[in-house]
Amino acid sequence: MRIAKTSTPSACFSVTLLAWAISGVLSQAHAEGYEVQKANRNSIKTEAWSCKQCQPKTGHIGSVSATLAYNDGEDSRFGNMTGTDKDGLVGAVGADMQYKTPTGYQTQLVIDNLGYDASSAKLTTGRPGNYQINLAYRGLATYNYNQLKSPYVAEQDKMLLPDNWVSGSTTQTMPMLQSSLVNQDLSLQRDRFTLGGYYAGKMSSNSQYKASLSYQHEDRSGAKKTSANILTNSVMLAQSIDDSSDQVDASVYFSGMGWQAGINSQVNQYKNDHQALQWQSAYTPTFGAAYIGQNAVDPDNKAYRVAAEAAGGANGHNVLMHAGFSRMSQDETFIPATINGPSPVLPVDNLDGQVDILEMILKYSGRITQNFSVQASYNYQDRDNKTDKLDFPQVVTDSFHQGTAQNSLYDKQTNKFELKGKYRFTSSAYAEAGYIRDENDYTELDRQSVDEYGVFAKLSYRYSPTWSVWLKGEALERDGSEYDPVATTQSPSNPWLRKSYLADRKRQKVTLHTDYQSDIGLSLGASLHSVDDDYHHTSVGLTQVSYIGYDMSAQYALSNDLSLNAYLNQDWRDSDQAGSNRFSTPDWYSTSEEKSTLIGAGIVYQNLFDNHLDIGLDYSYSDGQSDTDVTYGITSPYGDYYARKHNVNAYAKYKFAQSMSLRVDWLFEKYQDANWQNQNTTWDTVPNVLSFGDMSHDYNAHYLGLTLSYQM
């Protein structure tokens, strides 16, 4: 986009000098005990301050573009980088256009890669700061697998086998399995549409208001991995996703000299086009005639939220208050408890579920002295599940009735306090310290209350205008009420087991960071971080986690046209766990060692060949791996579990004329991963599991795109 010149050096210097002089006068008045908002400004001729050469350009400006590319979409996962999983030629359009009038009216259209699954378009019109209307579209896509195979085909709410399918007692005895395999595509596409706007005005010379309203509709389509089983025989399925959500947001805010207050609200409704997931069993029934299974899917539901906020401050003291109420509800009709034989009678036709959430936030910040300031906050949240507690029949995998069980109502109440102070010793050194306490009360969990509390401190020092360093340490401890495993479930926990999110824990965390920024275009940054978690009262469960890592980055502008950048990040995470096969004290142990590495570098060179050519190149490498050993009499290591990726992103942009340019983009990705759980498996490796086989990725993929742009 062509950038209009804003001002000459002499004009900008004059405005800067005038602003500096006014600032000095106002600072002196405040020092003498006068508040700025009480000053008499009626006689000031502000029109003389305007920069005549700083007026925004009016009329039409902007650019349009068209892209034609070749995309290697053999493995759809590469589409997470390019924005499309289509194989072969693909096309997209883009634009960034703007129209302004001398009266301040402005219309802008921004389009990015429209034609790809990951794309966006937004049209905005109005007078910025007064009123504005916008219409937007955004496409989001996540690609997981497109090379998996299964004999199942989706048809509305059903997963069907071929008409000539011959069942077997195991996967190895299914004669039609190999010949019936078809590709399964596990991906998710989201299409989001938004219509909204705002209107702002003045109530008086010192107060104004702003009201906004927006509506958003989102459709989701695709498929996700799920599993289903009848007794001990199971299958992996590509469950179809076809749902939508509608959301309305509205708010009105009022503000004045040193204060702001308002109300905001939100209404959301979710609808699922699928009522249930039925699937044909590929196995010969163990007993009876259970040839079809049925799984529940996400039910329709809705939620609304309303909140009020107020903030104000004066003389270095500020207060923020927030209060909100949310309600989530679901009344979708239940599916039968089983479709194999007579279904037990359900206590009600639908759940009539309701969860209310009440929240409150109070924050204060203030400068006590010139060098000392404090901040304090209190967060309260109460989650109240008001759903009726009923006796529901328990049907095991659509096969046999096994009594009744009550639905659990999980409530939670949270009180979180934080207090911190900051003291500045000199203009280049300060210290910060604080105390945190997080209290949580639960119902129907193994612990009724869990509290976490601790302290932190930070010391920062700027050695010179170009170099600074800071060190931060934290010490947190978590404990709570007596551990009493829930006994209402049909699968009670080992009384020696401590779940990691509820267990007592001592945490120590240290971070050291430094950065350097010179006046010759060089900037450097580095940090070292360490975390140690000790679950000191756990016999069975996660007992210890240690984490250490570092990262470094550098940017260097050799000239106005040439710049370099590089970064390096590495992390190590080790964890220990104890388990029990005897429903008692530990009799087996495991250790996991995880390591991640991220390396990258890039170069940008502009205005080559008499300002006609810009080029850029970015490379990154990432490697994540995990090694796990289990000791149960003897030590047995797990297999491979890793993911490695090389990325290259190169471009060249050549300007034929002032208004036309051609850009070439080349993307390359080399990716490989492995998971010991399914590595080198096929569809019939496990006799009672009809799986997708080996779900690992191993590909080299390219994207080559040509983009022609025209500047208006």
XYZ file of C-alpha atoms in Angstrom:
712
model
C 0.000 0.000 0.000
C 1.279 3.462 -0.859
C 1.973 5.519 2.253
C 1.286 9.237 2.081
C 3.828 11.640 3.550
C 2.585 13.146 6.784
C 4.756 16.138 7.573
C 8.049 17.857 7.000
C 10.782 17.686 9.691
C 10.433 21.371 10.513
C 6.660 21.159 10.960
C 6.894 18.116 13.218
C 9.642 19.780 15.248
C 7.437 22.827 15.825
C 4.520 20.706 17.028
C 6.836 18.665 19.274
C 8.365 21.812 20.782
C 4.915 23.264 21.469
C 3.759 19.993 23.112
C 6.890 19.984 25.273
C 6.238 23.543 26.428
C 2.589 22.817 27.280
C 3.650 19.685 29.164
C 6.033 21.732 31.276
C 3.320 24.253 32.183
C 0.804 21.551 33.119
C 3.376 19.644 35.202
C 4.156 22.833 37.138
C 0.451 23.503 37.747
C -0.061 20.001 39.099
C 2.961 20.401 41.376
C 1.394 23.539 42.833
C -1.772 21.647 43.804
C -4.010 22.285 40.788
C -5.705 19.410 38.952
C -5.516 19.480 35.153
C -9.229 18.772 34.685
C -10.045 21.990 36.602
C -7.954 24.224 34.364
C -9.776 26.890 32.344
C -9.225 25.952 28.710
C -11.919 28.151 27.168
C -9.481 30.779 25.943
C -7.017 28.355 24.344
C -6.985 28.586 20.528
C -6.485 24.916 19.762
C -6.955 25.410 16.042
C -3.512 26.994 15.941
C -1.949 23.722 17.077
C -2.974 21.706 14.004
C -0.340 20.546 11.547
C -1.538 21.639 8.124
C 0.634 19.017 6.427
C -0.521 16.153 8.691
C -4.055 15.823 7.258
C -4.999 12.227 6.280
C -5.230 11.444 2.607
C -8.782 11.323 1.244
C -10.198 9.357 -1.658
C -9.407 5.796 -2.680
C -6.230 3.998 -1.685
C -5.343 0.337 -1.418
C -4.394 -2.770 -3.318
C -5.906 -5.937 -4.775
C -4.214 -9.268 -5.419
C -4.779 -12.659 -7.008
C -2.893 -15.834 -6.096
C -2.378 -19.002 -8.111
C -0.442 -21.759 -6.386
C 0.496 -25.407 -6.524
C -0.114 -27.145 -3.204
C 1.062 -30.602 -2.213
C -1.932 -31.829 -0.248
C -1.151 -35.556 -0.238
C -0.961 -35.405 3.555
C -3.597 -32.932 4.706
C -1.622 -31.971 7.805
C 0.515 -29.697 5.580
C -2.646 -27.606 5.125
C -2.225 -26.275 8.664
C 0.705 -24.290 7.239
C -0.720 -23.290 3.837
C -4.386 -22.778 4.761
C -5.752 -25.388 2.335
C -5.568 -29.175 2.016
C -6.467 -29.276 -1.690
C -3.932 -31.109 -3.821
C -2.764 -29.425 -7.040
C -3.671 -25.955 -8.310
C -5.404 -23.631 -5.849
C -6.370 -19.974 -6.088
C -7.219 -17.098 -3.777
C -7.824 -13.357 -3.862
C -6.865 -10.580 -1.464
C -7.491 -6.883 -1.009
C -6.805 -3.961 1.291
C -8.838 -0.986 0.104
C -9.882 2.176 1.875
C -12.034 5.168 1.057
C -11.984 8.378 3.094
C -13.920 11.621 2.792
C -12.877 15.037 4.085
C -15.689 14.831 6.671
C -14.135 11.752 8.339
C -16.325 9.056 6.803
C -14.276 5.915 6.095
C -14.901 2.543 4.448
C -12.358 -0.259 4.458
C -12.323 -3.707 2.856
C -9.675 -6.240 3.872
C -9.556 -9.692 2.247
C -6.945 -12.344 3.002
C -6.588 -15.584 0.996
C -10.292 -15.787 0.141
C -10.640 -19.116 -1.627
C -8.622 -21.118 0.891
C -10.216 -22.852 3.869
C -8.234 -20.553 6.184
C -9.232 -17.104 4.964
C -10.929 -13.899 6.033
C -12.809 -10.875 4.729
C -13.971 -7.781 6.597
C -15.927 -4.724 5.473
C -16.014 -1.741 7.840
C -17.768 1.577 7.301
C -18.539 4.630 9.403
C -16.827 7.491 11.182
C -14.135 6.046 13.509
C -14.699 7.242 17.048
C -18.339 8.111 16.299
C -20.082 5.121 14.715
C -19.033 2.059 12.772
C -20.610 -0.999 11.165
C -18.677 -4.107 10.209
C -19.441 -7.298 8.324
C -16.864 -10.068 8.529
C -16.171 -13.631 7.513
C -13.419 -15.892 8.787
C -12.619 -19.436 7.793
C -10.628 -21.621 10.169
C -9.373 -25.104 9.411
C -7.576 -27.844 11.330
C -6.268 -30.835 9.405
C -5.301 -34.006 11.262
C -5.433 -37.034 8.951
C -6.605 -37.859 5.436
C -4.731 -41.118 4.869
C -6.428 -43.282 7.484
C -8.581 -46.197 6.361
C -11.628 -47.949 7.769
C -14.494 -50.044 6.370
C -17.053 -47.610 7.828
C -18.893 -44.984 5.778
C -20.843 -42.105 7.365
C -24.491 -41.728 6.396
C -26.355 -39.041 8.382
C -26.354 -40.283 12.007
C -25.033 -43.744 11.174
C -21.684 -45.407 10.534
C -22.370 -48.262 8.120
C -20.403 -51.261 6.880
C -20.577 -52.546 3.270
C -23.725 -54.452 2.328
C -21.727 -57.622 1.758
C -19.859 -57.415 5.066
C -19.130 -60.718 6.802
C -18.576 -60.380 10.546
C -15.918 -62.228 12.515
C -15.173 -63.041 16.114
C -11.824 -61.175 15.803
C -10.391 -58.661 13.370
C -8.222 -61.382 11.800
C -11.315 -63.447 10.928
C -13.152 -60.682 9.038
C -12.801 -61.768 5.374
C -13.986 -58.443 3.878
C -11.786 -56.160 5.983
C -8.885 -55.479 3.606
C -11.055 -55.120 0.496
C -13.580 -52.810 2.199
C -11.169 -50.144 3.471
C -11.943 -46.548 2.397
C -10.159 -43.282 3.203
C -11.148 -41.398 6.350
C -10.635 -37.628 6.567
C -10.259 -36.253 10.104
C -10.395 -32.479 9.826
C -12.454 -29.578 11.090
C -13.648 -26.569 9.083
C -15.200 -23.537 10.783
C -17.020 -20.762 8.904
C -17.643 -17.734 11.085
C -19.858 -14.786 10.073
C -20.089 -11.584 12.109
C -22.273 -8.496 11.847
C -21.792 -5.717 14.373
C -21.146 -2.112 15.103
C -20.975 0.615 17.685
C -22.155 4.154 18.265
C -20.354 6.664 20.464
C -21.443 10.105 21.553
C -21.104 12.778 24.208
C -23.417 13.337 27.151
C -21.605 16.503 28.213
C -18.283 18.209 27.676
C -16.600 15.821 30.150
C -18.498 12.559 29.596
C -19.306 10.252 26.725
C -20.889 6.888 25.998
C -20.380 3.970 23.610
C -22.943 1.301 22.723
C -22.061 -1.795 20.713
C -23.981 -4.754 19.321
C -22.748 -7.792 17.376
C -24.108 -11.078 16.077
C -21.941 -14.086 15.230
C -22.899 -17.330 13.517
C -20.460 -20.220 13.182
C -20.842 -23.504 11.302
C -18.548 -26.465 11.942
C -18.122 -29.450 9.649
C -15.719 -32.351 9.404
C -14.958 -35.469 11.408
C -13.139 -36.421 14.600
C -11.714 -39.648 15.971
C -13.905 -41.528 18.417
C -14.290 -45.102 19.630
C -17.238 -47.372 20.363
C -17.555 -50.834 21.833
C -19.894 -53.691 22.614
C -18.597 -55.581 25.614
C -14.886 -56.261 24.916
C -14.956 -55.587 21.153
C -14.281 -52.039 19.983
C -13.907 -50.032 16.779
C -12.411 -46.650 15.905
C -14.744 -44.324 13.993
C -14.565 -41.037 12.121
C -17.514 -39.311 13.817
C -19.116 -36.632 11.667
C -19.262 -33.053 12.946
C -22.139 -30.876 11.748
C -23.107 -28.228 14.257
C -23.527 -24.491 14.642
C -23.548 -21.774 17.273
C -25.151 -18.344 17.411
C -23.930 -15.601 19.697
C -25.161 -12.075 20.403
C -23.023 -9.565 22.316
C -24.296 -6.190 23.538
C -22.708 -3.564 25.732
C -23.034 0.063 26.741
C -20.309 2.008 28.523
C -20.171 5.501 29.977
C -16.975 7.362 30.773
C -15.844 10.684 32.042
C -12.867 12.380 33.584
C -11.224 9.583 35.583
C -14.108 7.066 35.553
C -15.818 4.454 33.403
C -18.868 2.223 33.957
C -20.925 -0.093 31.830
C -22.910 -3.260 31.260
C -22.154 -6.059 28.816
C -24.133 -9.171 27.998
C -23.867 -12.274 25.858
C -26.315 -14.927 24.638
C -25.114 -18.152 22.997
C -26.974 -21.112 21.521
C -25.434 -24.365 20.265
C -27.200 -26.729 17.858
C -26.053 -30.155 16.741
C -27.427 -31.557 13.479
C -26.774 -35.096 14.775
C -29.051 -36.638 17.393
C -26.924 -39.725 18.123
C -24.206 -41.880 16.582
C -25.311 -45.351 15.563
C -22.797 -47.861 14.231
C -22.906 -51.375 12.908
C -20.827 -53.896 14.793
C -18.180 -55.609 12.667
C -18.002 -58.506 15.120
C -20.027 -61.662 15.559
C -22.135 -61.053 18.701
C -20.683 -62.612 21.849
C -24.232 -63.362 22.989
C -27.685 -62.149 22.124
C -28.155 -60.022 19.008
C -26.152 -56.804 19.633
C -25.433 -55.970 15.983
C -25.775 -52.196 16.382
C -24.407 -49.799 18.986
C -25.355 -46.225 19.804
C -23.337 -43.399 21.311
C -24.617 -40.058 22.571
C -23.363 -36.871 20.918
C -23.055 -33.282 22.137
C -26.573 -32.066 22.988
C -28.104 -28.732 22.051
C -27.566 -26.170 24.783
C -27.644 -22.458 25.455
C -26.064 -19.934 27.766
C -26.301 -16.290 28.654
C -24.152 -13.919 30.647
C -24.603 -10.383 31.994
C -21.954 -8.326 33.766
C -21.471 -4.842 35.111
C -18.168 -3.012 35.484
C -17.018 0.248 36.995
C -13.578 1.795 37.239
C -12.287 5.084 38.524
C -9.234 6.797 39.820
C -7.598 10.019 40.868
C -4.295 11.154 42.317
C -2.523 7.888 41.496
C -5.212 5.584 42.944
C -7.418 3.354 40.748
C -10.228 0.926 41.536
C -11.903 -1.642 39.243
C -15.125 -3.469 40.155
C -16.703 -6.261 38.131
C -19.766 -8.438 38.809
C -21.243 -11.020 36.477
C -23.838 -13.771 36.300
C -23.924 -16.668 33.807
C -26.413 -19.464 33.245
C -25.893 -22.569 31.111
C -28.804 -24.877 30.372
C -29.541 -28.030 28.394
C -32.932 -29.707 27.871
C -32.352 -31.974 24.864
C -34.471 -35.136 24.826
C -32.593 -38.238 26.003
C -31.821 -41.075 23.613
C -32.866 -44.575 24.801
C -30.602 -46.256 27.338
C -30.075 -49.044 24.768
C -31.277 -49.959 21.282
C -30.613 -53.682 21.759
C -33.757 -55.093 23.285
C -36.197 -53.339 25.625
C -34.744 -50.135 27.051
C -35.007 -49.504 30.808
C -37.324 -46.647 31.674
C -35.540 -43.321 32.165
C -36.548 -41.180 35.169
C -37.243 -38.138 32.938
C -37.464 -37.373 29.235
C -34.648 -34.822 29.323
C -31.989 -33.703 31.755
C -33.286 -30.150 32.256
C -29.734 -29.282 33.287
C -28.799 -25.890 34.657
C -25.514 -24.459 35.921
C -25.263 -20.931 37.355
C -22.006 -19.045 37.771
C -21.665 -15.927 39.901
C -18.426 -13.976 39.700
C -16.986 -10.844 41.255
C -13.648 -9.070 40.776
C -12.261 -6.189 42.794
C -8.898 -4.608 41.974
C -6.972 -1.697 43.436
C -3.725 -0.060 42.381
C -2.181 2.989 43.934
C 0.990 4.934 44.352
C 1.629 5.358 48.077
C 4.791 7.405 47.704
C 6.838 8.553 44.775
C 8.813 5.299 44.841
C 6.346 2.823 46.341
C 3.154 1.439 44.755
C 0.810 -1.423 45.611
C -1.722 -3.601 43.818
C -4.414 -5.767 45.367
C -7.096 -7.973 43.827
C -9.888 -10.297 44.937
C -11.633 -12.765 42.624
C -14.740 -14.681 43.674
C -16.543 -17.324 41.624
C -19.364 -19.659 42.595
C -20.369 -22.472 40.233
C -23.735 -23.953 41.277
C -25.083 -27.002 39.450
C -28.862 -26.895 39.890
C -29.624 -30.004 37.857
C -31.863 -32.575 39.561
C -30.106 -35.618 40.962
C -31.831 -38.751 39.639
C -31.358 -42.519 39.372
C -30.415 -43.420 35.796
C -30.239 -47.008 34.470
C -26.721 -48.200 33.624
C -26.525 -50.255 30.430
C -23.041 -51.618 29.763
C -22.036 -51.028 26.116
C -25.581 -51.460 24.793
C -25.582 -55.020 26.073
C -26.894 -55.631 29.596
C -28.551 -53.692 32.391
C -26.410 -53.216 35.526
C -28.499 -51.374 38.093
C -28.781 -47.614 38.462
C -26.476 -44.713 39.302
C -27.014 -41.057 40.138
C -25.605 -38.205 38.117
C -22.945 -36.250 39.996
C -23.371 -32.516 40.541
C -19.979 -30.841 40.587
C -20.019 -27.462 42.349
C -17.044 -25.215 42.912
C -16.459 -22.022 44.860
C -13.242 -20.030 44.424
C -11.761 -17.174 46.437
C -8.496 -15.795 45.087
C -6.470 -13.026 46.727
C -3.343 -11.295 45.460
C -1.313 -8.505 47.024
C 1.918 -7.106 45.633
C 4.088 -4.069 46.120
C 6.743 -2.419 44.013
C 9.547 -0.209 45.280
C 11.854 1.732 42.997
C 15.306 2.237 44.532
C 16.671 4.302 41.647
C 15.604 5.136 38.134
C 17.281 1.908 36.994
C 16.459 -0.553 39.795
C 13.276 -1.747 41.467
C 12.034 -4.675 43.540
C 8.602 -6.283 43.490
C 7.122 -8.806 45.925
C 3.710 -10.281 46.570
C 1.476 -12.884 48.195
C -1.086 -15.129 46.449
C -3.818 -17.292 47.957
C -6.278 -19.392 45.970
C -9.027 -21.171 47.959
C -11.261 -23.749 46.228
C -14.235 -25.622 47.696
C -15.635 -28.621 45.771
C -18.531 -31.047 45.993
C -18.449 -34.718 44.994
C -14.671 -34.835 44.528
C -12.080 -36.736 46.536
C -11.309 -33.520 48.428
C -13.806 -30.956 49.638
C -11.342 -28.057 49.724
C -7.966 -27.311 48.141
C -5.949 -24.192 48.974
C -2.841 -22.902 47.208
C -0.788 -20.051 48.613
C 2.677 -18.627 48.264
C 4.952 -15.673 47.701
C 6.931 -14.268 44.804
C 9.638 -11.642 44.402
C 11.250 -9.917 41.454
C 14.382 -7.787 41.231
C 14.985 -5.721 38.097
C 18.058 -3.701 37.211
C 18.861 -1.646 34.124
C 22.636 -1.571 33.919
C 22.642 0.918 31.032
C 20.182 2.398 28.547
C 20.809 -0.652 26.346
C 21.046 -3.541 28.817
C 18.678 -4.754 31.550
C 18.205 -7.896 33.625
C 15.594 -9.219 36.031
C 15.271 -12.220 38.354
C 11.970 -13.615 39.618
C 11.316 -16.391 42.132
C 8.096 -18.029 43.303
C 7.309 -20.496 46.099
C 3.829 -22.031 46.212
C 2.283 -24.734 48.383
C -0.992 -26.590 47.956
C -2.877 -28.493 50.648
C -6.452 -28.957 51.764
C -9.014 -31.069 53.565
C -8.750 -34.779 54.296
C -8.526 -36.995 51.222
C -11.710 -39.101 51.034
C -12.086 -41.011 47.728
C -15.568 -40.778 46.224
C -17.422 -44.055 46.798
C -20.568 -43.413 44.716
C -18.934 -44.422 41.425
C -18.869 -48.018 40.154
C -15.071 -47.704 39.751
C -13.826 -46.287 43.075
C -10.279 -44.938 43.350
C -7.453 -46.598 45.198
C -7.485 -45.018 48.705
C -3.720 -44.475 48.375
C -4.116 -42.639 45.061
C -3.736 -38.853 44.984
C -4.987 -37.186 41.811
C -2.410 -34.614 40.671
C -4.825 -31.661 40.446
C -6.007 -32.262 44.044
C -2.847 -33.571 45.716
C -0.608 -31.679 48.132
C 2.227 -30.035 46.234
C 5.210 -27.773 46.806
C 6.299 -25.708 43.798
C 9.438 -23.623 43.321
C 9.870 -21.520 40.213
C 12.791 -19.301 39.142
C 13.137 -17.140 36.012
C 16.172 -15.121 34.934
C 15.843 -12.799 31.941
C 18.106 -10.291 30.228
C 17.852 -8.209 27.083
C 20.113 -5.879 25.174
C 19.093 -3.211 22.656
C 21.739 -1.064 21.027
C 21.490 2.033 18.872
C 23.147 0.221 15.952
C 20.130 -2.022 15.287
C 21.159 -5.012 17.401
C 18.835 -6.504 20.035
C 19.417 -9.647 22.088
C 17.285 -11.494 24.613
C 17.778 -14.556 26.790
C 15.989 -16.243 29.671
C 16.440 -19.258 31.901
C 13.496 -20.805 33.718
C 13.113 -23.644 36.170
C 10.124 -25.264 37.912
C 10.172 -28.041 40.510
C 6.964 -29.717 41.730
C 7.120 -32.045 44.720
C 3.951 -34.054 45.499
C 5.308 -34.786 48.941
C 2.278 -36.632 50.378
C 1.550 -38.847 47.360
C 2.174 -42.605 47.538
C 0.293 -43.623 44.391
C 0.121 -41.119 41.558
C 2.360 -38.361 40.227
C 5.160 -37.827 42.753
C 7.557 -35.291 41.215
C 7.961 -33.076 38.150
C 11.051 -31.035 37.312
C 11.193 -28.594 34.432
C 14.069 -26.488 33.123
C 14.538 -24.548 29.924
C 16.067 -21.563 28.226
C 15.438 -19.394 25.192
C 17.547 -16.908 23.241
C 16.693 -14.519 20.432
C 18.550 -11.948 18.345
C 17.607 -9.333 15.756
C 20.076 -7.230 13.812
C 19.241 -4.478 11.334
C 22.425 -4.105 9.306
C 20.803 -1.260 7.348
C 17.378 0.151 6.546
C 16.986 -2.612 3.947
C 18.744 -5.633 5.470
C 17.809 -7.361 8.734
C 18.550 -10.724 10.349
C 16.868 -12.668 13.154
C 17.490 -15.947 14.980
C 16.120 -17.787 18.019
C 16.736 -20.942 20.045
C 14.527 -22.574 22.676
C 15.043 -25.808 24.608
C 13.045 -27.369 27.441
C 13.433 -30.512 29.536
C 10.664 -32.035 31.664
C 11.147 -35.087 33.885
C 8.364 -36.699 35.895
C 8.053 -39.654 38.285
C 4.935 -41.677 38.941
C 4.000 -44.588 41.205
C 1.187 -47.048 40.572
C -0.468 -50.096 42.066
C -1.989 -53.157 40.420
C -3.131 -54.473 43.809
C -5.467 -51.553 44.663
C -3.080 -50.796 47.524
C 0.437 -49.420 48.051
C 2.820 -48.917 45.086
C 4.128 -51.953 43.217
C 5.261 -50.338 39.938
C 7.010 -47.069 39.013
C 7.541 -45.014 35.873
C 9.812 -42.173 34.802
C 9.257 -39.914 31.790
C 11.876 -37.685 30.187
C 10.595 -35.120 27.709
C 12.678 -32.764 25.589
C 11.696 -30.065 23.107
C 13.889 -27.970 20.821
C 12.971 -25.044 18.583
C 15.522 -23.354 16.319
C 14.898 -20.662 13.738
C 16.574 -17.986 11.640
C 15.485 -15.461 9.034
C 16.664 -12.731 6.699
C 14.859 -9.865 4.950
C 16.521 -7.826 2.190
C 14.541 -4.989 0.601
C 14.957 -2.528 -2.270
C 17.375 -4.536 -4.371
C 17.877 -3.731 -8.069
C 16.990 -0.044 -7.805
C 14.186 -0.584 -5.273
C 12.452 -3.223 -7.404
C 13.099 -6.445 -5.464
C 12.408 -7.593 -1.882
C 13.410 -11.052 -0.688
C 13.002 -12.968 2.551
C 13.849 -16.379 3.965
C 12.780 -18.065 7.237
C 13.802 -21.488 8.487
C 12.676 -23.304 11.624
C 13.273 -26.715 13.127
C 11.318 -28.246 15.989
C 11.821 -31.534 17.766
C 9.769 -32.929 20.632
C 10.315 -36.355 22.119
C 9.404 -38.373 25.191
C 11.017 -41.474 26.698
C 9.155 -43.472 29.347
C 10.412 -46.416 31.427
C 8.125 -48.579 33.561
C 9.608 -50.682 36.360
C 7.527 -53.648 37.525
C 10.071 -56.156 38.683
C 12.024 -55.414 35.502
C 12.390 -52.139 33.630
C 10.472 -51.923 30.322
C 10.900 -48.861 28.102
C 8.026 -47.613 25.964
C 8.591 -47.264 22.230
C 9.078 -44.158 20.088
C 7.117 -41.028 20.892
C 8.336 -37.974 18.991
C 7.524 -35.265 16.439
C 10.092 -33.504 14.209
C 9.528 -30.731 11.705
C 11.587 -28.635 9.282
C 9.965 -25.508 7.826
C 11.237 -23.224 5.055
C 9.362 -20.063 4.053
C 10.945 -18.059 1.229
C 9.569 -15.213 -0.858
C 10.611 -12.742 -3.521
C 8.581 -9.684 -4.478
C 9.389 -7.792 -7.666
C 7.849 -4.380 -8.429
C 7.316 -3.979 -12.178
C 6.002 -0.456 -11.724
C 4.827 1.866 -8.996
C 1.422 0.155 -8.966
C 2.114 -3.476 -9.873
C 4.184 -6.257 -8.315
C 4.601 -10.026 -8.479
C 5.368 -12.109 -5.403
C 6.648 -15.696 -5.389
C 6.174 -17.779 -2.198
C 7.772 -21.158 -1.577
C 6.858 -23.164 1.500
C 8.450 -26.468 2.397
C 7.718 -28.743 5.324
C 9.329 -32.010 6.320
C 7.405 -33.667 9.133
C 7.652 -37.000 10.917
C 6.110 -38.331 14.121
C 5.650 -41.634 15.890
C 3.517 -42.911 18.751
C 4.423 -46.216 20.363
C 0.728 -46.889 21.034
C -0.040 -47.522 17.358
C 3.338 -47.530 15.613
C 3.607 -50.185 12.848
C 0.095 -51.441 13.564
C -2.526 -52.375 10.975
C -6.310 -52.547 11.134
C -6.274 -56.116 12.505
C -3.160 -56.060 14.725
C -5.278 -56.217 17.896
C -7.885 -59.017 17.708
C -10.671 -57.117 19.475
C -9.872 -53.594 18.191
C -10.759 -52.570 14.631
C -8.443 -49.553 14.442
C -7.270 -46.987 11.923
C -3.854 -48.667 11.891
C -0.628 -46.680 12.145
C -1.638 -43.027 12.661
C 1.815 -41.502 12.284
C 2.820 -38.856 9.708
C 5.883 -38.929 7.457
C 5.943 -36.499 4.528
C 7.814 -33.868 2.529
C 5.450 -31.233 1.138
C 5.816 -28.101 -1.018
C 3.729 -25.037 -1.795
C 4.620 -22.693 -4.664
C 2.482 -19.588 -5.113
C 2.413 -16.599 -7.467
C 0.613 -13.456 -6.305
C -0.038 -10.515 -8.625
C -0.830 -7.265 -6.797
C -2.130 -3.967 -8.119
C -1.791 -0.758 -6.110
C -4.546 1.793 -6.589
